């Protein structure tokens, strides 16, 4: 039996309210989907054979238009905040009706069955219904792909209905504007309307798993990358955009488990996804060879621009967006781990790009400090949106993924703390940002030094060196590290003006304390005690 001979049972389509006389393209191969995109003139091929599309009005997620249905299941379990916006159930039904009507107005639809979670104990089956073949290709790349045998009796646990061309009536639908991404845990359905940004599909399922796995399965869901060494030692890398998460987890000496979403069970780690969704801005073969070579037939590139008169992507071109992306199956990476599971982590790295030049380039955290830093989710970016603005700007995102966490951050931190104690995991903070001063005065820490620090930690070569505690932030700072100059390990020593360093440290500590105020009611005293001391 081939995939092309497998058909979706008609009653499963009509149950959604969809017409029976659609041309339903079910479980098409990437080659077939690409041909459909080209036929509809919704994309073009670049010179390496990858499909290049534009996502329209939205080139990124729209967090103010992402809603969770507030009902008897979620009312007292979801942590309602600026990311978890409530929507009355009646509006869910209205939006679903409008999406189904819109899909029924189309002559052809694309349907795909897939699943999330590489560990079969936690697998959830997903059915995606699209009006765009490119989004169906994205689902093929990013979710895990069932075998022919699994498809024969496939029953979806969750549905995703995607209608990017539909413009909703905000007043009728109880939303902010014409687009929305809505999750209903009661109806196990994700509705996406008015946006063609494919990441809404990926992050919708991630949000679902962040709700289900900790509460129902006792699994810690995490926004991180993961790799595994030859000895079976697993490492996790947490970090916000720009901190080096993708770069530092892509180690030729280690196999990649996944680049973004994972679960931590009582006996190991598993990838949620079947692919990677990598940023392309300023991509080069030298810096990111694996990603660069993954842009080939079957890959989906979003919002990239060609060099004039060619079909060669200009990776430096930001004229559409800085958030240019490519999705591709995990097996496009030469050193991908198959299946994408690993052992209990031996090391965890919290990556931050501290543009203030305050934090040490490498330090070790106690379990309480780890939970505090996990909830804080800190990095500092250089503001570049206005001409002449060069001052660093702090960014805090709880658990390094606040927009996707339906539960209180303290819930995830408590699970992390329990695992750290039971499983004796080492937690490190790595500053990939500045030293010797803030941005504009100091220098960016060399990537070679950062790699050397991570390698030393992974190989256990930082276990026996002497440490001293940072006087304000409290983390243990090694006084020596193989292949790294000792003078850069203590950040205060790298500043010519020691008083200026002390002032910058106090200012950053105050920002940490201020940010953490919103979480104090949901975390135990030991975490609060791990705050910076001014």
XYZ file of C-alpha atoms in Angstrom:
534
model
C 0.000 0.000 0.000
C 1.286 3.485 -0.848
C 0.344 6.755 0.764
C -1.387 7.850 -2.425
C -3.909 4.999 -2.088
C -4.850 5.843 1.506
C -7.994 7.941 1.761
C -9.589 9.749 4.656
C -12.958 8.281 5.758
C -15.673 10.581 4.430
C -17.611 10.654 7.691
C -14.582 12.137 9.426
C -14.743 15.095 7.025
C -18.481 15.669 7.246
C -18.270 15.505 11.046
C -16.301 18.741 10.852
C -19.083 20.313 8.791
C -17.097 20.161 5.560
C -18.743 19.391 2.219
C -18.454 15.899 0.779
C -17.768 17.086 -2.765
C -14.481 18.864 -2.082
C -11.361 17.817 -3.887
C -9.561 16.606 -0.779
C -5.801 16.263 -1.128
C -4.997 13.820 1.652
C -1.495 13.059 2.909
C 0.274 14.342 -0.187
C 4.020 13.965 -0.453
C 6.238 17.063 -0.274
C 6.806 16.810 -4.019
C 3.061 16.798 -4.692
C 2.435 19.701 -2.298
C 5.174 21.756 -3.918
C 3.642 21.152 -7.331
C 0.269 22.341 -5.981
C 1.864 25.524 -4.611
C 3.512 26.194 -7.970
C 0.279 25.411 -9.844
C -1.604 27.945 -7.715
C 1.263 30.452 -8.107
C 1.589 30.754 -4.327
C 5.347 30.198 -4.250
C 8.503 29.725 -6.311
C 11.595 27.551 -6.174
C 14.996 28.916 -5.312
C 18.217 27.791 -6.989
C 18.654 24.869 -4.563
C 15.107 23.549 -5.113
C 13.525 24.785 -1.862
C 10.034 26.281 -1.958
C 9.910 30.001 -1.143
C 6.627 31.629 -0.096
C 5.380 34.838 1.438
C 3.039 34.621 4.407
C 1.219 37.871 3.662
C 0.222 40.424 6.248
C 1.737 38.490 9.159
C 5.389 37.476 9.119
C 5.391 36.372 12.757
C 3.061 35.325 15.511
C 0.385 37.762 16.671
C 0.327 37.205 20.459
C -2.436 39.746 21.087
C -4.714 37.711 18.819
C -4.091 34.303 20.397
C -6.946 33.127 22.606
C -7.789 30.210 24.882
C -11.428 29.288 25.370
C -12.372 29.932 28.986
C -14.705 27.149 30.086
C -15.163 24.666 32.923
C -11.852 22.980 32.011
C -9.630 26.041 31.794
C -11.246 28.659 34.034
C -9.246 27.700 37.135
C -6.247 26.002 35.549
C -4.956 28.461 32.933
C -2.782 31.311 34.180
C -4.687 34.164 32.539
C -2.329 36.985 31.590
C -1.183 39.048 28.594
C -0.338 35.849 26.702
C -3.244 33.653 27.796
C -6.220 35.720 26.694
C -9.667 34.303 27.517
C -12.390 33.834 24.906
C -15.977 32.862 25.688
C -17.009 29.483 24.306
C -19.815 31.010 22.264
C -17.241 32.916 20.212
C -15.285 29.727 19.569
C -18.377 28.232 17.943
C -18.916 31.368 15.846
C -15.301 31.402 14.642
C -15.388 27.688 13.888
C -18.597 28.157 11.898
C -17.042 30.984 9.889
C -13.909 28.928 9.171
C -15.938 25.903 8.053
C -18.077 28.138 5.810
C -14.918 29.614 4.337
C -13.336 26.213 3.737
C -16.577 24.988 2.164
C -16.357 27.851 -0.335
C -13.116 26.389 -1.690
C -12.957 23.801 -4.451
C -9.996 21.973 -2.933
C -8.559 21.457 0.536
C -5.413 19.833 1.897
C -5.676 17.400 4.805
C -2.799 15.849 6.741
C -2.623 13.392 9.604
C 0.446 13.658 11.821
C 1.395 13.392 15.455
C 3.450 15.120 18.128
C 5.818 13.578 20.726
C 8.556 11.144 19.704
C 7.996 9.107 22.874
C 4.983 6.899 21.969
C 3.734 6.996 25.567
C 2.773 10.636 25.137
C 1.862 10.790 21.457
C -1.083 12.917 20.336
C -2.596 12.482 16.876
C -3.267 15.645 14.888
C -5.394 16.264 11.802
C -4.639 19.478 9.912
C -7.150 20.890 7.397
C -5.781 23.695 5.196
C -6.837 25.892 2.311
C -3.140 26.333 1.432
C -0.841 23.516 0.289
C 2.209 25.373 1.635
C 0.839 25.228 5.189
C 0.206 21.514 4.671
C 3.855 21.160 3.678
C 4.816 22.989 6.870
C 2.746 20.474 8.875
C 4.514 17.625 7.067
C 7.910 19.072 7.924
C 7.268 20.075 11.530
C 5.094 17.310 12.951
C 6.033 13.653 13.194
C 5.009 11.556 10.228
C 2.900 8.377 10.674
C 3.756 5.177 8.855
C 1.372 3.670 6.299
C 0.204 1.153 8.893
C -0.488 3.883 11.451
C -2.534 5.819 8.901
C -4.874 2.908 8.189
C -6.649 3.310 11.532
C -5.660 6.882 12.353
C -7.971 8.661 14.791
C -7.180 12.332 15.489
C -6.977 13.545 19.070
C -6.785 17.184 17.946
C -7.855 19.116 14.861
C -6.262 22.235 13.374
C -8.446 24.207 10.967
C -6.495 26.835 9.049
C -8.061 29.567 6.901
C -5.510 32.350 6.294
C -7.631 34.116 3.668
C -10.619 34.485 6.002
C -11.139 37.886 7.596
C -13.263 37.614 10.725
C -15.674 40.245 12.037
C -14.137 41.285 15.401
C -17.459 42.382 16.887
C -19.183 39.138 15.923
C -16.294 36.954 17.081
C -15.326 38.698 20.322
C -11.762 39.345 19.169
C -9.436 42.311 18.660
C -9.198 42.412 14.874
C -9.776 40.277 11.768
C -7.339 37.465 12.651
C -7.252 34.972 15.499
C -5.644 31.762 16.732
C -7.962 30.009 19.176
C -7.392 26.907 21.311
C -10.256 24.943 22.858
C -9.153 22.211 25.257
C -12.758 21.086 25.597
C -13.236 20.586 21.859
C -9.588 19.675 21.218
C -9.453 22.056 18.308
C -7.164 24.859 17.168
C -8.703 27.483 14.886
C -6.427 29.742 12.816
C -7.976 32.503 10.715
C -6.702 35.595 8.925
C -2.984 34.812 9.154
C -0.749 32.837 6.824
C 2.183 32.705 9.246
C 2.892 28.996 9.546
C 4.389 29.288 13.030
C 0.879 29.682 14.482
C 0.282 26.008 13.614
C 3.458 24.847 15.343
C 3.074 26.979 18.454
C -0.607 26.083 18.810
C 0.293 22.443 19.400
C 3.205 23.451 21.625
C 0.797 25.417 23.822
C -1.523 22.397 23.971
C 1.325 20.141 25.095
C 2.452 22.704 27.684
C -1.012 22.380 29.221
C -1.591 18.638 28.912
C 1.785 17.061 29.681
C 2.572 18.673 33.080
C -0.972 18.265 34.420
C -2.030 14.909 33.019
C 1.235 13.061 32.394
C 3.720 14.471 34.900
C 6.031 15.469 32.029
C 7.929 18.766 32.114
C 7.383 20.494 28.762
C 10.228 22.765 27.705
C 11.082 25.419 25.121
C 14.661 24.339 24.475
C 17.003 22.552 22.105
C 18.629 19.222 22.993
C 21.566 17.132 21.860
C 23.270 13.930 22.974
C 26.915 12.854 23.120
C 28.577 9.594 22.158
C 28.330 8.395 25.777
C 24.575 9.009 25.854
C 24.824 12.225 27.884
C 21.963 14.574 27.034
C 22.250 18.366 27.204
C 19.468 20.950 27.098
C 19.865 24.532 25.840
C 17.349 27.177 26.913
C 17.513 30.695 25.539
C 15.499 33.466 23.965
C 16.027 34.658 20.412
C 19.546 35.859 19.716
C 21.253 34.033 22.579
C 22.819 31.306 20.438
C 20.518 28.371 21.204
C 20.539 26.957 17.675
C 24.231 27.693 17.081
C 25.494 26.194 20.343
C 23.315 23.080 20.284
C 24.477 22.311 16.718
C 27.651 20.486 17.696
C 29.287 18.173 15.124
C 30.507 15.966 17.993
C 26.965 15.426 19.285
C 23.671 14.310 17.754
C 20.742 16.757 17.588
C 17.580 15.534 19.342
C 15.654 18.671 18.438
C 15.968 22.422 18.141
C 12.959 23.847 19.974
C 10.388 21.774 21.917
C 10.941 18.849 24.284
C 9.453 16.884 27.151
C 11.327 15.553 30.194
C 9.948 12.317 31.663
C 11.049 10.234 34.657
C 13.556 8.423 32.464
C 14.496 10.670 29.549
C 13.875 13.484 27.084
C 11.901 13.449 23.837
C 11.306 15.849 20.979
C 7.755 17.061 20.362
C 8.421 17.699 16.691
C 9.573 16.027 13.519
C 11.387 19.009 12.067
C 13.201 22.288 12.580
C 11.978 25.853 12.094
C 15.145 27.895 11.809
C 15.752 31.593 11.344
C 17.397 32.490 8.042
C 18.405 36.082 8.571
C 22.137 36.498 7.854
C 22.424 32.735 7.359
C 25.771 31.592 5.977
C 27.328 28.262 5.140
C 30.286 29.070 7.372
C 28.288 29.913 10.529
C 25.352 27.493 10.187
C 26.312 24.787 7.681
C 23.561 22.348 8.717
C 20.764 24.894 8.283
C 22.316 26.275 5.109
C 22.397 22.843 3.472
C 18.891 21.995 4.690
C 17.510 24.575 2.246
C 16.876 22.051 -0.503
C 13.899 20.275 -2.117
C 11.223 19.716 0.530
C 12.236 22.693 2.668
C 9.832 25.638 3.008
C 11.387 29.115 3.164
C 9.254 32.038 4.319
C 9.516 35.722 3.438
C 13.047 35.587 2.050
C 14.118 37.821 -0.853
C 16.205 36.851 -3.869
C 19.235 38.693 -5.161
C 18.035 40.850 -8.046
C 17.553 38.922 -11.274
C 18.298 35.530 -9.677
C 16.642 32.755 -7.702
C 19.393 32.890 -5.070
C 18.237 33.920 -1.603
C 19.750 37.077 -0.160
C 19.882 36.035 3.477
C 20.865 39.557 4.573
C 17.739 41.142 3.082
C 15.331 42.257 5.829
C 12.982 44.181 3.542
C 10.019 41.882 4.306
C 10.970 40.897 7.844
C 13.914 39.983 10.043
C 11.950 36.837 10.914
C 12.752 34.948 7.716
C 12.376 31.225 8.384
C 12.881 27.774 6.921
C 11.141 24.554 7.972
C 12.498 21.132 7.129
C 12.285 17.569 8.458
C 14.729 16.675 11.204
C 16.429 14.113 8.970
C 17.661 16.959 6.751
C 20.250 17.448 9.522
C 23.191 15.083 9.028
C 23.710 14.344 12.727
C 20.054 14.080 13.771
C 19.209 11.586 16.503
C 16.728 8.927 15.344
C 14.351 8.421 17.042
C 14.537 11.896 18.580
C 14.780 10.813 22.212
C 17.563 10.995 24.780
C 18.496 10.061 28.321
C 17.933 12.120 31.452
C 19.884 15.382 30.980
C 23.332 15.517 32.486
C 23.738 19.251 31.808
C 21.407 22.189 31.266
C 22.543 25.497 29.800
C 20.619 28.745 30.274
C 21.814 31.037 27.496
C 21.614 34.791 27.840
C 23.025 37.543 25.675
C 23.696 40.124 28.381
C 24.272 43.361 26.528
C 24.968 45.116 29.870
C 28.202 43.118 30.309
C 27.306 42.218 33.891
C 26.867 38.437 34.017
C 29.844 36.064 33.911
C 30.460 34.147 30.683
C 30.002 30.831 32.500
C 28.651 30.031 35.955
C 27.031 27.165 37.804
C 23.623 27.465 39.488
C 22.150 25.782 42.546
C 18.692 24.200 42.061
C 17.015 27.247 43.649
C 19.031 29.642 41.491
C 18.185 27.538 38.459
C 14.478 27.795 39.199
C 14.765 31.555 39.729
C 16.627 32.053 36.459
C 14.251 29.643 34.691
C 11.228 31.692 35.727
C 13.039 34.936 34.887
C 14.074 33.863 31.361
C 16.435 36.807 30.912
C 18.340 38.223 27.990
C 19.198 41.787 26.925
C 18.939 42.999 23.363
C 20.386 46.015 21.645
C 17.574 48.256 20.518
C 17.846 48.762 16.785
C 14.375 49.851 15.776
C 15.137 53.570 15.962
C 18.087 55.422 14.507
C 20.634 56.337 17.164
C 19.168 54.078 19.858
C 21.956 51.801 21.057
C 21.190 51.266 24.739
C 20.596 47.649 25.806
C 17.053 46.611 26.623
C 16.181 43.829 29.061
C 13.851 41.065 27.982
C 12.284 38.605 30.439
C 10.224 35.658 29.211
C 9.163 33.161 31.876
C 10.637 29.676 31.427
C 12.195 30.984 28.191
C 8.809 30.690 26.491
C 6.131 32.766 28.243
C 3.811 33.175 25.208
C 3.258 29.393 25.065
C 2.761 28.567 28.754
C -0.892 28.101 29.778
C 0.015 27.279 33.406
C 1.651 29.466 36.033
C 5.448 29.583 35.462
C 5.912 28.391 39.032
C 4.337 25.077 38.021
C 7.033 24.405 35.420
C 9.798 25.675 37.722
C 8.665 23.382 40.546
C 8.810 20.386 38.199
C 12.266 21.451 37.054
C 13.467 21.802 40.639
C 12.167 18.354 41.567
C 13.976 16.782 38.602
C 17.213 18.627 39.345
C 17.262 17.249 42.881
C 16.243 13.702 42.031
C 18.446 13.321 38.990
C 21.566 15.319 39.963
C 21.670 17.539 36.874
C 24.228 20.316 36.516
C 22.805 23.701 35.500
C 24.971 26.363 33.902
C 24.351 29.950 32.891
C 26.203 31.017 29.756
C 26.469 34.690 28.837
C 26.946 34.975 25.078
C 26.783 38.755 25.271
C 29.256 41.435 26.325
C 32.267 41.668 28.596
C 34.488 44.590 29.638
C 31.524 46.954 29.480
C 28.057 47.201 28.041
C 27.266 47.248 24.335
C 29.090 50.204 22.784
C 31.935 50.054 25.300
C 32.789 46.411 25.884
C 33.309 43.546 23.463
C 31.169 40.560 22.508
C 32.417 37.357 24.119
C 34.137 35.300 21.433
C 32.114 32.365 20.137
C 35.225 30.178 20.398
C 35.431 30.902 24.128
C 31.734 30.165 24.617
C 32.071 26.837 22.798
C 35.120 26.002 24.936
C 33.185 26.709 28.147
C 30.271 24.516 27.081
C 32.637 21.737 25.993
C 34.457 21.909 29.332
C 31.163 21.658 31.198
C 29.983 18.734 29.047
C 33.238 16.858 29.537
C 33.270 17.379 33.318
C 36.399 19.511 33.233
C 34.759 22.231 35.346
C 33.939 19.839 38.190
C 37.243 20.160 40.047
C 38.194 23.807 39.474
C 37.889 26.502 42.131
C 34.768 28.683 42.196
C 33.775 31.996 43.734
C 30.221 33.264 44.149
C 29.111 36.385 42.315
C 28.544 39.027 45.046
C 25.122 40.114 43.725
C 23.663 37.310 41.609
C 25.098 34.497 43.710
C 26.000 32.012 40.980
C 29.282 30.097 41.280
C 31.887 31.427 38.846
C 34.817 29.161 37.885
C 38.236 30.742 38.330
C 39.706 28.749 35.469
C 38.423 26.988 32.346
C 40.356 25.034 29.703
C 41.065 27.029 26.524
C 39.596 30.241 27.981
C 41.661 33.188 29.365
C 41.173 33.278 33.137
C 40.908 37.071 33.152
C 37.539 37.068 31.321
C 35.808 34.660 33.730
C 35.155 37.303 36.386
C 33.219 40.055 34.589
C 34.179 42.779 37.057
C 37.842 42.237 36.293
C 37.232 42.950 32.596
C 35.857 46.439 33.246
C 38.346 49.301 33.371
C 35.912 51.240 35.562
C 35.027 48.933 38.465
C 32.574 51.446 39.936
C 30.694 51.521 36.637
C 30.469 47.711 36.718
C 29.062 47.775 40.246
C 26.460 50.356 39.201
C 25.461 48.351 36.127
C 25.193 45.203 38.264
C 22.881 46.871 40.775
C 20.719 48.251 37.966
C 20.363 44.829 36.333
C 19.639 43.189 39.684
C 16.845 45.694 40.288
C 15.350 44.800 36.909
C 15.372 41.104 37.858
C 13.684 41.819 41.182
C 11.077 44.092 39.606
C 10.252 41.541 36.907
C 9.876 38.730 39.454
C 7.251 40.575 41.500
C 4.449 39.163 39.340
C 5.466 35.589 40.191
C 6.054 35.829 43.945
C 2.596 34.507 44.854
C 3.138 31.288 42.919
C 6.636 30.172 43.964
C 8.119 28.790 47.218
C 10.387 30.737 49.541
C 13.597 28.985 48.443
C 13.202 30.401 44.930
C 12.548 33.890 46.271
C 15.738 33.581 48.331
C 17.694 32.975 45.136
C 17.011 36.517 43.915
C 19.944 38.912 43.444
C 21.121 40.596 46.649
C 21.605 44.349 46.396
